[in-house]
Short mmCIF file of C-alpha atoms and ligand atoms in Angstrom, two decimals:
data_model
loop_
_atom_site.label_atom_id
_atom_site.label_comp_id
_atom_site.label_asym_id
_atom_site.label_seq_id
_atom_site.Cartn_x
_atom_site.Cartn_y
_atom_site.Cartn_z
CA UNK A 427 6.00 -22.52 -21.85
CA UNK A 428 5.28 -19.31 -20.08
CA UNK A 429 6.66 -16.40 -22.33
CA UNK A 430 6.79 -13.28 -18.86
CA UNK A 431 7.96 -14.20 -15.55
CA UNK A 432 6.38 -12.39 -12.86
CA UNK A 433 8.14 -12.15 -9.33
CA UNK A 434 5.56 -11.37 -6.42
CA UNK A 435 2.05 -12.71 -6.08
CA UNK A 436 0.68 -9.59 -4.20
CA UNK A 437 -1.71 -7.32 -5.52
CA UNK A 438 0.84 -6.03 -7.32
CA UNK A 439 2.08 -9.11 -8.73
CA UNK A 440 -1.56 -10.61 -9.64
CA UNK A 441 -2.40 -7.32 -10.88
CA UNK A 442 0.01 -7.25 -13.42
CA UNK A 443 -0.39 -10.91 -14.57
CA UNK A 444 -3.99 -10.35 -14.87
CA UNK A 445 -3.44 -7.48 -17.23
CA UNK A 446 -0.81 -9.26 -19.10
CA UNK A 447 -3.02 -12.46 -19.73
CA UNK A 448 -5.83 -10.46 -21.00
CA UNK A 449 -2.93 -9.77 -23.30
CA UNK A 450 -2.62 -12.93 -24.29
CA UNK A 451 0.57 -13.78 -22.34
CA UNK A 452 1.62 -16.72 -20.69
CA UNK A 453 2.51 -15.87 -17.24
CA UNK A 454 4.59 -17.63 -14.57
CA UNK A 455 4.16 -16.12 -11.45
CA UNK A 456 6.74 -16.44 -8.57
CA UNK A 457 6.04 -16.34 -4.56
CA UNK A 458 7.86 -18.32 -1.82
CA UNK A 459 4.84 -17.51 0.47
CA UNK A 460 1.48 -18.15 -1.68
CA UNK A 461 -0.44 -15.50 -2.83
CA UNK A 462 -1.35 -12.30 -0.81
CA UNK A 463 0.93 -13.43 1.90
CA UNK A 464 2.94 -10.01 1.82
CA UNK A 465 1.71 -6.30 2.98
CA UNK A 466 -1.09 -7.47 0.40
CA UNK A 467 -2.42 -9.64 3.03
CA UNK A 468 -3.22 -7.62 5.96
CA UNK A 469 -3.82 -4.09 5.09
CA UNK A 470 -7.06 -1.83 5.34
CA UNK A 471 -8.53 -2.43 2.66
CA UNK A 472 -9.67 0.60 1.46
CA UNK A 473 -9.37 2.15 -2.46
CA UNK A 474 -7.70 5.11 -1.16
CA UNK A 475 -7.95 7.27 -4.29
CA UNK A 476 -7.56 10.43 -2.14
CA UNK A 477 -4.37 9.44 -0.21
CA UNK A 478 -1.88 11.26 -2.35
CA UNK A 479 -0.33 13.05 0.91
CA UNK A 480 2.50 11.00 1.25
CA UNK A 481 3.96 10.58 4.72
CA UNK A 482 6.81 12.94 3.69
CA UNK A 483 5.15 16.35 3.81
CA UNK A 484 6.33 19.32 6.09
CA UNK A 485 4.00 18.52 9.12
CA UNK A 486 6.89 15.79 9.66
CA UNK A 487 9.40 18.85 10.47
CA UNK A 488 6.57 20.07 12.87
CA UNK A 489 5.24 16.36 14.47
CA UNK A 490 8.37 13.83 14.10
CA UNK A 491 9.91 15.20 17.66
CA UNK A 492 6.74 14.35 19.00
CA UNK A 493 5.96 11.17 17.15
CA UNK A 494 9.12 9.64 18.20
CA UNK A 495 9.40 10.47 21.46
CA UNK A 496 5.57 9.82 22.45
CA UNK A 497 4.36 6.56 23.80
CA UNK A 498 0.82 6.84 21.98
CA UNK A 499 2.45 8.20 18.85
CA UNK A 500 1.61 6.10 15.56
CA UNK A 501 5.34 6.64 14.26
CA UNK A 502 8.13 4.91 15.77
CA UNK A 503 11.64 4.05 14.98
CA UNK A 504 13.84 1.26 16.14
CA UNK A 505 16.33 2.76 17.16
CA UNK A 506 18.68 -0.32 16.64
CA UNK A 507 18.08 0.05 13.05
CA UNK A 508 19.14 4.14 13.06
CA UNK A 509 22.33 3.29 11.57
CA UNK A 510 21.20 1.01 8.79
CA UNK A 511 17.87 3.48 8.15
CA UNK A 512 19.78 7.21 8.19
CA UNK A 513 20.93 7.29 4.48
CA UNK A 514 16.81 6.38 3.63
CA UNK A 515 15.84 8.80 6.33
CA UNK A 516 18.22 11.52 5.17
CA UNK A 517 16.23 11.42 2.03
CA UNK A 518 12.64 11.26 3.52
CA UNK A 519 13.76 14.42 5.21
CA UNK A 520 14.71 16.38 1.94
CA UNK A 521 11.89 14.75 0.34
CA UNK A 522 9.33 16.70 2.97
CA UNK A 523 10.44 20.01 1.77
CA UNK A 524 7.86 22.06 0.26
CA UNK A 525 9.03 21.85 -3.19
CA UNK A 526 9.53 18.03 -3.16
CA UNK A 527 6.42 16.94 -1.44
CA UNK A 528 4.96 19.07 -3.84
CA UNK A 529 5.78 16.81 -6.40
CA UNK A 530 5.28 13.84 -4.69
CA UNK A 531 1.99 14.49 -4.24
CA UNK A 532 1.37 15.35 -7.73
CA UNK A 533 2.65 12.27 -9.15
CA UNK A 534 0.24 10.22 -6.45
CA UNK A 535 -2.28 12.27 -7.49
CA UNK A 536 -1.54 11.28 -11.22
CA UNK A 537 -1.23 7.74 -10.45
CA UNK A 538 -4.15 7.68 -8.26
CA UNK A 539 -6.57 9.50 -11.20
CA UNK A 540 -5.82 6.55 -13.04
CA UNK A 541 -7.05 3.86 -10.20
CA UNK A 542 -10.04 3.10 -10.74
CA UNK A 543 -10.02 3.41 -14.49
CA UNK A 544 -7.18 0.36 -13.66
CA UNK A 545 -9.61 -1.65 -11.45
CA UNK A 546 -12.08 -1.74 -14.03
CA UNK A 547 -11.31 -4.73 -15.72
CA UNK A 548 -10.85 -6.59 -12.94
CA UNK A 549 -13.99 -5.74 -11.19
CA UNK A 550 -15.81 -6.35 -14.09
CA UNK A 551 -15.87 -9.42 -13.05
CA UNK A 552 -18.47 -10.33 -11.35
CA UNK A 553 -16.72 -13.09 -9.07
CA UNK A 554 -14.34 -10.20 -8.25
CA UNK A 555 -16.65 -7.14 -7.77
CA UNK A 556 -18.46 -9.20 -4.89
CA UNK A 557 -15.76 -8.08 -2.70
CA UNK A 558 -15.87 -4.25 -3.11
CA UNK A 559 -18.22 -2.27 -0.42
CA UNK A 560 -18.98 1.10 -2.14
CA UNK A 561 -19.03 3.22 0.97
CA UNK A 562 -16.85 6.60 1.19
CA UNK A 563 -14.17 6.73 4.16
CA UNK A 564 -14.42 9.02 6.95
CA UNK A 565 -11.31 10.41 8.62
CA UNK A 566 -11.77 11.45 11.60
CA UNK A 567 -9.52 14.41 13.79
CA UNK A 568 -10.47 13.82 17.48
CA UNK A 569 -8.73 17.83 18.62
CA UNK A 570 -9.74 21.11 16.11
CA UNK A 571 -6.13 21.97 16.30
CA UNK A 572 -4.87 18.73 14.58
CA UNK A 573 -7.82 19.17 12.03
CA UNK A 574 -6.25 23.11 11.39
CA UNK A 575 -2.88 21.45 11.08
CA UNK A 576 -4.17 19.21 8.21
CA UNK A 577 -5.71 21.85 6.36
CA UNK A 578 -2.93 22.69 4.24
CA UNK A 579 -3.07 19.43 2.84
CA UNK A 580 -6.09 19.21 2.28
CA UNK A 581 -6.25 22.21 0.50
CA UNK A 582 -3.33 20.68 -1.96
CA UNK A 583 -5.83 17.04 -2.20
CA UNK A 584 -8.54 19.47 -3.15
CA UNK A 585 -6.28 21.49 -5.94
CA UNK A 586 -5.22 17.94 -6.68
CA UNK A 587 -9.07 17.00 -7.56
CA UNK A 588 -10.24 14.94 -4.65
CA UNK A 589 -13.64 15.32 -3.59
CA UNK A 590 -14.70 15.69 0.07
CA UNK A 591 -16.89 16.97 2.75
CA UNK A 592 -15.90 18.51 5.98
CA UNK A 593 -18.01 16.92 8.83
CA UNK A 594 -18.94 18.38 12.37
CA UNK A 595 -19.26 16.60 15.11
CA UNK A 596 -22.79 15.78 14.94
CA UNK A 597 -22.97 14.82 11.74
CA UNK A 598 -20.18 12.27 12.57
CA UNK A 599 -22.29 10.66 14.83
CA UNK A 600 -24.90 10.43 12.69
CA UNK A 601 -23.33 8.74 10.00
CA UNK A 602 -21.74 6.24 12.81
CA UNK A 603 -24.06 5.96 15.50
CA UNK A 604 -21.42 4.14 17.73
CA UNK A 605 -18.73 6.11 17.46
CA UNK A 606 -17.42 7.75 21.01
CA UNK A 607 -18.26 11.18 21.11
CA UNK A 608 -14.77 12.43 20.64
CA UNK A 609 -14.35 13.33 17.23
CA UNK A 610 -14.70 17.02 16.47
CA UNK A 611 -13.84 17.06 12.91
CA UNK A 612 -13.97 14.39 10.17
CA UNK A 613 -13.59 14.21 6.21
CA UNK A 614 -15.64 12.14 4.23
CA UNK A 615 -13.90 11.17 0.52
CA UNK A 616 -16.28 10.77 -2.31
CA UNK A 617 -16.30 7.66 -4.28
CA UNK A 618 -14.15 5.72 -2.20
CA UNK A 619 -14.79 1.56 -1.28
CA UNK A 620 -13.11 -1.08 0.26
CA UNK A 621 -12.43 -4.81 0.31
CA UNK A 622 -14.60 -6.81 2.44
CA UNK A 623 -11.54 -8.95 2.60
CA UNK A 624 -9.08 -8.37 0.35
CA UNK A 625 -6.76 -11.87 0.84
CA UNK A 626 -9.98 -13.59 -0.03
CA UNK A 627 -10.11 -11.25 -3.45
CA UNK A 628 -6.46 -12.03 -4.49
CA UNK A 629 -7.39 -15.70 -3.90
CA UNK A 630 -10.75 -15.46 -6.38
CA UNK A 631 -8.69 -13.58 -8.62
CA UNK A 632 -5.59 -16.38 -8.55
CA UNK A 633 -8.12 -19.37 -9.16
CA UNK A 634 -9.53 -17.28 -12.16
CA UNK A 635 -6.21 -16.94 -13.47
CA UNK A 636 -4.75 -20.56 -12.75
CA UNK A 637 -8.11 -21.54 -14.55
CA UNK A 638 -7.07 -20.11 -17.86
CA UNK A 639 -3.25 -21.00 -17.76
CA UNK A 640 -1.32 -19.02 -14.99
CA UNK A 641 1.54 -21.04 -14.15
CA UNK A 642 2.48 -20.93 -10.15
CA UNK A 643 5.80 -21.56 -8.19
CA UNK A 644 6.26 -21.39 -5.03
CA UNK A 645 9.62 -20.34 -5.17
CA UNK A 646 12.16 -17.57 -3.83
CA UNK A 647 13.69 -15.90 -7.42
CA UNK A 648 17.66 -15.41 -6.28
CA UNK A 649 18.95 -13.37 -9.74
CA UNK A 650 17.96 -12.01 -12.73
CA UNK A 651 20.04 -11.84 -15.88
CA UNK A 652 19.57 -10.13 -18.73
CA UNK A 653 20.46 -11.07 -22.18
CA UNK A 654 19.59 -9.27 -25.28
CA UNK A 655 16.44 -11.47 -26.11
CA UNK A 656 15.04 -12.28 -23.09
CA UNK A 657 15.74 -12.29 -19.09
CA UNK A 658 17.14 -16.05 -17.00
CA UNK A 659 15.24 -15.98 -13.72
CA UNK A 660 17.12 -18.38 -11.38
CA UNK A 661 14.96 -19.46 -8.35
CA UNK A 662 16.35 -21.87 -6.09
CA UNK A 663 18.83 -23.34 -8.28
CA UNK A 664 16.80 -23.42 -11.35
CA UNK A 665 17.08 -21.13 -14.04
CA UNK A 666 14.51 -20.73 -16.65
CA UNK A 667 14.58 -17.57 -19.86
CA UNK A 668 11.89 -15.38 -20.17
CA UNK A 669 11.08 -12.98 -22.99
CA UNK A 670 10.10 -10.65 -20.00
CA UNK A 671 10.16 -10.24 -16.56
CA UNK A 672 8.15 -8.30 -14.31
CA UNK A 673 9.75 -7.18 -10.30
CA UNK A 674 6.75 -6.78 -7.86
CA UNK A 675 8.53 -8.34 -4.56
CA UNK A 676 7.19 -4.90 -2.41
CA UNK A 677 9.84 -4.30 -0.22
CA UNK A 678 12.19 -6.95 -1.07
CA UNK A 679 12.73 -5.71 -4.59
CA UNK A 680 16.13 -3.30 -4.32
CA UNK A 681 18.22 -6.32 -4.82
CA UNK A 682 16.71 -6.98 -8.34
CA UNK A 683 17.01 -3.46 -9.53
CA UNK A 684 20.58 -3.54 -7.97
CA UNK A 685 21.26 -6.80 -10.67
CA UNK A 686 19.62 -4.06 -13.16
CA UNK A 687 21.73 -1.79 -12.66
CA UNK A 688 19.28 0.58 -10.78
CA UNK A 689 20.04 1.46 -6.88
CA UNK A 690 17.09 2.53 -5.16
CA UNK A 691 16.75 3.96 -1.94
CA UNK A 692 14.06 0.96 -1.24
CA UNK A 693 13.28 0.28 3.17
CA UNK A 694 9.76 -0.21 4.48
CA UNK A 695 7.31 1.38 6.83
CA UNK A 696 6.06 -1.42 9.10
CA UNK A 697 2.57 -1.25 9.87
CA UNK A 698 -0.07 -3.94 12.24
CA UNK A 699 -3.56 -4.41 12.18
CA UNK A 700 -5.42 -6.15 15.06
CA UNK A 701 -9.06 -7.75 14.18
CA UNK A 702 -12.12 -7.64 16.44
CA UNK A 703 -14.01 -11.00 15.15
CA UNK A 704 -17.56 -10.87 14.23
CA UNK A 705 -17.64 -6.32 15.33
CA UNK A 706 -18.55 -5.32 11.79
CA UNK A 707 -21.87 -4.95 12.37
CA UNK A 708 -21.21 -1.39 14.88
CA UNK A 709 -19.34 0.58 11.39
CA UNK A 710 -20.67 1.06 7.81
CA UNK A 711 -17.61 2.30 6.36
CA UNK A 712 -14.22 2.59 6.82
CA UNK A 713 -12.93 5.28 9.34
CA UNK A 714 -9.91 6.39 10.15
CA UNK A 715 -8.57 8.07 13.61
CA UNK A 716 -5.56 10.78 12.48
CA UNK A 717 -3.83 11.76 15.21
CA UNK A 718 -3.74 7.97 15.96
CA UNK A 719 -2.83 7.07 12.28
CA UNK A 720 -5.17 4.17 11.45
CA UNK A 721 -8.51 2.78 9.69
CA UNK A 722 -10.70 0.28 11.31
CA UNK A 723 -12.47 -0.96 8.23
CA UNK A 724 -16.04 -3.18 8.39
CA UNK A 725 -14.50 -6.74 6.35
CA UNK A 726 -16.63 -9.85 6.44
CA UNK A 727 -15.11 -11.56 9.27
CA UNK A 728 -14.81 -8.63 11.75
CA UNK A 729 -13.39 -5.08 12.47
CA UNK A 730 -9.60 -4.92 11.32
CA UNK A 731 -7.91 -2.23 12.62
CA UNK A 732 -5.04 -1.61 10.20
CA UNK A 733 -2.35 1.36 10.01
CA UNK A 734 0.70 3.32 12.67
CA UNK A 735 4.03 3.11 10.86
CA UNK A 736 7.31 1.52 12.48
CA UNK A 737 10.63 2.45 10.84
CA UNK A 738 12.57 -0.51 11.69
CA UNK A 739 13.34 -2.97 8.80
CA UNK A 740 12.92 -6.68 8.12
CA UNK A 741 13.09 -8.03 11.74
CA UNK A 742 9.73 -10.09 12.48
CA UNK A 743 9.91 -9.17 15.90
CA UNK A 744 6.62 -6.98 16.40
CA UNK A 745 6.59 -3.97 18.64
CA UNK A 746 3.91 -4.84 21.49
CA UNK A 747 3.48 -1.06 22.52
CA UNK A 748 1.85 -0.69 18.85
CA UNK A 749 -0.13 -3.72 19.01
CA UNK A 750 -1.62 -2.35 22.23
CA UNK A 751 -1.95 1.43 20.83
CA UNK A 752 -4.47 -0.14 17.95
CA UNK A 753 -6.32 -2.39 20.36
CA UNK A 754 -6.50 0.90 23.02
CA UNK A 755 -7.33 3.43 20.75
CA UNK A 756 -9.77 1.45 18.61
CA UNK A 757 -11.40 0.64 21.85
CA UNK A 758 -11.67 4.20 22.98
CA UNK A 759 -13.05 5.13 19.78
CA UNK A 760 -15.49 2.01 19.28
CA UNK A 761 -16.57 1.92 23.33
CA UNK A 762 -18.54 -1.26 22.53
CA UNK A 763 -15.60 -3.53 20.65
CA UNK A 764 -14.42 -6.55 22.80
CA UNK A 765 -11.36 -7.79 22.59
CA UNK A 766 -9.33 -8.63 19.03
CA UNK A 767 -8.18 -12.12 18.49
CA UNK A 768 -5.06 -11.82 16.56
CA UNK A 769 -2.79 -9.44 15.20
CA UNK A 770 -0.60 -8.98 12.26
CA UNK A 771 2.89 -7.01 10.94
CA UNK A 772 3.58 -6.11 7.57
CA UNK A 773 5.68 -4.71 5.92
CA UNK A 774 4.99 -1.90 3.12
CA UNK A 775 7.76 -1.34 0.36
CA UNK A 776 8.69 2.60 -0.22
CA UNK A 777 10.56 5.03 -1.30
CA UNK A 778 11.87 7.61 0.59
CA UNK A 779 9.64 10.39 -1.62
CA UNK A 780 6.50 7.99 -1.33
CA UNK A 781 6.69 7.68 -4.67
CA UNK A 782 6.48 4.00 -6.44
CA UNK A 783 8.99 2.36 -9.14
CA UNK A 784 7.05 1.93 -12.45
CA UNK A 785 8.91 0.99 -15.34
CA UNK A 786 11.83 -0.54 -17.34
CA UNK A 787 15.12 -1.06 -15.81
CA UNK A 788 18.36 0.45 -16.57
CA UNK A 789 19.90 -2.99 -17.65
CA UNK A 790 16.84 -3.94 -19.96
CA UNK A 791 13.77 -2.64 -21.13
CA UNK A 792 12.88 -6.54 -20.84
CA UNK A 793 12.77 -6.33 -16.90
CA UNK A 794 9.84 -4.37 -15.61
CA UNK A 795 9.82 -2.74 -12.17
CA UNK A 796 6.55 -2.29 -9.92
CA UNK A 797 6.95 -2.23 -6.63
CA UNK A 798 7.27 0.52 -3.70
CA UNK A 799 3.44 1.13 -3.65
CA UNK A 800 3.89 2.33 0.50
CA UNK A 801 0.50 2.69 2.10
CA UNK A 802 -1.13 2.58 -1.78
CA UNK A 803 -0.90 -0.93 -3.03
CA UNK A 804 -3.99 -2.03 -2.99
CA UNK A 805 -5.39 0.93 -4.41
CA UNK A 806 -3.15 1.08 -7.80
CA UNK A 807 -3.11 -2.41 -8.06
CA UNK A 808 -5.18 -1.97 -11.39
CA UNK A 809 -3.55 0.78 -12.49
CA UNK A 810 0.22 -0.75 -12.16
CA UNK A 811 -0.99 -3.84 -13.50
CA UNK A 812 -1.99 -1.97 -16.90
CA UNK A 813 1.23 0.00 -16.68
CA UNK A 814 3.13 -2.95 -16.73
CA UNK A 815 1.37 -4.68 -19.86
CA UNK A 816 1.47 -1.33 -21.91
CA UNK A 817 4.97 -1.32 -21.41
CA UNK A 818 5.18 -5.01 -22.70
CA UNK A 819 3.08 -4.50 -25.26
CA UNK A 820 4.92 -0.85 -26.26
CA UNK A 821 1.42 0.91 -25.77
CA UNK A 822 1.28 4.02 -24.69
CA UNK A 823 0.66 4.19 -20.85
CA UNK A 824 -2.14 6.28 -19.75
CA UNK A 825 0.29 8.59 -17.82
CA UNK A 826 3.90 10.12 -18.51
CA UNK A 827 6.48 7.48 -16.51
CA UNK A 828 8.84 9.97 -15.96
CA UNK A 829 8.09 10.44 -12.39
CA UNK A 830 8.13 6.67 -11.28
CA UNK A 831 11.44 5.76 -12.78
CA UNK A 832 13.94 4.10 -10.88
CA UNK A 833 16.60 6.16 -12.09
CA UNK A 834 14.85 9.92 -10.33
CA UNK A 835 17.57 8.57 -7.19
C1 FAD B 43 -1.08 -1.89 8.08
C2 FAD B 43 -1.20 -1.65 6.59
C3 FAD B 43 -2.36 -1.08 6.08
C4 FAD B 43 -2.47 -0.81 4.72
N1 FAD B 43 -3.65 -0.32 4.23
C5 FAD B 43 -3.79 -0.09 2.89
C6 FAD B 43 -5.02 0.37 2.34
O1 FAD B 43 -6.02 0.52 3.05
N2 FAD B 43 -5.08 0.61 1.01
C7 FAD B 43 -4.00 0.44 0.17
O2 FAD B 43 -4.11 0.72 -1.02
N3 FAD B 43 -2.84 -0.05 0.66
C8 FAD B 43 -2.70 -0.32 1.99
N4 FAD B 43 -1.52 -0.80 2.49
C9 FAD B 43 -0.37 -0.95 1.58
C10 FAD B 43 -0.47 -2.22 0.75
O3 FAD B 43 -0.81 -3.31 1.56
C11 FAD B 43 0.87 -2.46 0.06
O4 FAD B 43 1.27 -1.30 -0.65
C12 FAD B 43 0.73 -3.60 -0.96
O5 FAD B 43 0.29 -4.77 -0.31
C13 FAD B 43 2.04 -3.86 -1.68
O6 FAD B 43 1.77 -4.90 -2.57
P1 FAD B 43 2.96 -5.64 -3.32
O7 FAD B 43 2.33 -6.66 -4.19
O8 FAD B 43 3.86 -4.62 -3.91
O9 FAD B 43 3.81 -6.29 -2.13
P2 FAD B 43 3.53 -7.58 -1.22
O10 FAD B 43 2.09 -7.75 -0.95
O11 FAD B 43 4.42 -7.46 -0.04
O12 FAD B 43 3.95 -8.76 -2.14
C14 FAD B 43 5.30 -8.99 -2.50
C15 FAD B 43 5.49 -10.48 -2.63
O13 FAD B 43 6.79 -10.71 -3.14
C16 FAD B 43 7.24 -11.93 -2.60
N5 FAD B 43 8.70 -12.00 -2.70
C17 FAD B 43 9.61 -11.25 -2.02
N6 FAD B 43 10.85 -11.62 -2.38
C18 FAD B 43 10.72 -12.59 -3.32
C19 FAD B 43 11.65 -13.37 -4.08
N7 FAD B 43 12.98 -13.20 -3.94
N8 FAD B 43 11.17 -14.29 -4.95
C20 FAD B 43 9.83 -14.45 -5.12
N9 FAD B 43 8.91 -13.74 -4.42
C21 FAD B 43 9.35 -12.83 -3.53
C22 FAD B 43 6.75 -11.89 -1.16
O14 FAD B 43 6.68 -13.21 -0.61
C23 FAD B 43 5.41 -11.22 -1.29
O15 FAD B 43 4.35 -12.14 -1.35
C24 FAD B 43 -1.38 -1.10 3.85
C25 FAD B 43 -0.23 -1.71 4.36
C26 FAD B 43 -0.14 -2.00 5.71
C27 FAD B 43 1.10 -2.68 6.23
#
């Protein structure tokens, strides 16, 4: 019988049960949907190790006018879901204070230190490492004055220890020979790499673990109950006991901290990709367009073009205009891309202060949260994964939790 339950097969969720088999647990994992079927499944796909700007910072005093009211603006709101988002977006505002941001960004930063330390074990694997393309991402500013307006933060990523150069615009084209020539100013990040296709590396990494003993059900988990030796998980009218359980449902996980006696602040920041089959030839690396907030990024069955941001909750309705902004813009800054042949919504779990949940619940140190990983989940999947088997385990982890507890709301 499985001892920990995990709920979530994302990269989260397989994360975690990976680190907690090479543990020696026996893991059930969770998922109405299959694995990587979440945000897991159709992000950029890039090891962001350098993102620890979260999307509250003080530019959003400056920009979110503008961003709302613009019709090629990466940031939207539905405004049907105003009433339902203000409390969450009273918060983001506060959180985008100087001070605040500050400290978000310093407990990314952290976090994100630790990241590919956390991958390591995974991508020792050889099976596993055949998905990672070492090439650094470039992010690109296509106006001077946006790339002044971002140099305040990246000032703070530098103090924070990320690496980068600062490209001109003919060394820009040099490194991507197909790129319009509209870009005056891009970034390059040291060290960073991406997922040729990241669904596909969830799915090696699942058939590893079913191979030595990870038990799957495809089942939606409905409450969690603690007792003093263990944790019932009741999914769809079944309820098994656990010694532990883990909570790494993204941006469906409030309603298991709620049963845990933690309330957080949990919504999600909507985001599409669009994919341009058989285009990855005209890129090397993954680049990324600022002012029109996303990434196309090379994967081995085309360009995806993956990012804008779309406060607006659950509904699966997608938003056309920002389906057409990614296939527009990528096209204007990739003249020789076609036309895509699909496009996707998802929907990434965070925090107002862009800051994720790691740790033990108020209830019981036997139920594990790891979830609200925003635009990062992919990126500390290793990391969170070894966070949450320390924990089990009463190891040390390899940072102080204090930052990432549920209870900071
Ligand atoms: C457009 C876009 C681009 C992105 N690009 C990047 C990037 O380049 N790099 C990066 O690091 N991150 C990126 N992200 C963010 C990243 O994809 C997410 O942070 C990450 O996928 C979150 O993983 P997760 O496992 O927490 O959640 P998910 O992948 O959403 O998985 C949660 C799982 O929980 C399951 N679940 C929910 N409720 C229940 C229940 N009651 N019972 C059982 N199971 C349940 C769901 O079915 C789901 O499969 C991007 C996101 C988007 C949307």
């Amino acid at each position: 019988m499985p001892d920990i339950a995990v709920i979530g097969a994302g990269f989260i969720g397989l994360a975690s049960a990976a680190a907690l088999m090479r543990d020696g647990h026996r893991v059930m994992l969770f998922d109405p949907s299959g694995v990587g079927q979440g945000a897991s499944f159709g992000n950029a796909g890039t090891f962001a190790h350098y993102a620890c700007i979260p999307v509250n910072n003080p530019s959003v005093f400056r920009d979110l006018p503008r961003f709302l009211l613009s019709s090629d603006s990466p940031f939207r709101l539905r405004w049907a879901y105003l009433p339902q988002l203000a409390p969450w977006l009273a918060r983001f505002m506060m959180s985008s204070l100087p001070r605040r941001y500050e400290a978000s960004a310093g407990a990314l930063a952290a976090l994100l230190g630790h990241a590919q330390g956390g991958y390591a074990p995974l991508l020792a694997n050889g099976e596993l490492a055949r998905f990672v393309r070492p090439r650094e991402c470039l992010y690109l500013y296509s106006s001077g004055a946006s790339f002044e307006g971002a140099r305040a933060a990246l000032d703070l990523r530098r103090q924070l220890g990320v690496g980068f150069d600062v490209l001109a615009s003919a060394e820009i084209r040099a490194l991507e020979p197909s790129l319009a020539p509209i870009f005056e100013r891009g970034v390059l990040f040291s060290d960073s790499w991406h997922f040729s296709d990241p669904q596909g590396f969830l799915q090696t990494l699942y058939g590893q673990l079913a191979a030595q003993g990870l038990k799957f059900e495809r089942a939606t988990v409905g409450t969690l109950q603690p007792h003093p030796d263990g944790v019932s998980v009741t999914a769809e009218g079944r309820e098994r006991r656990f010694s532990h359980v883990v909570v790494a449902t993204g941006a469906r996980s409030a309603q298991f901290a709620r049963q845990c006696g933690d309330s957080v602040p949990l919504d999600t920041e909507r985001g599409y990709h669009v994919r341009y089959p058989g285009a990855q030839q005209l890129i090397s690396r993954p680049i990324g367009w600022a002012e029109r907030g996303f990434y196309m990024t090379p994967m081995s069955d085309g360009i995806r073009v993956a990012g804008t941001v779309e406060l607006g909750g659950f509904s699966t309705t997608r938003n056309r205009s920002l389906i057409d902004l990614l296939t527009f813009s990528s096209k204007r800054a990739l003249p020789a891309l076609d036309t895509p042949d699909n496009n996707w919504l998802g929907f990434r779990p965070t925090l107002p202060d862009g800051v994720p949940v790691l740790g033990r619940s108020r209830a019981s140190e036997r139920v594990i949260y790891a979830f609200g990983h925003q635009h990062l989940g992919l990126t500390l999947a290793g990391v969170s994964g070894r966070i949450v088997a320390d924990l089990i385990a009463r190891r040390t982890p390899p940072l102080d939790l204090a930052p990432y507890a549920a209870t900071r709301f």
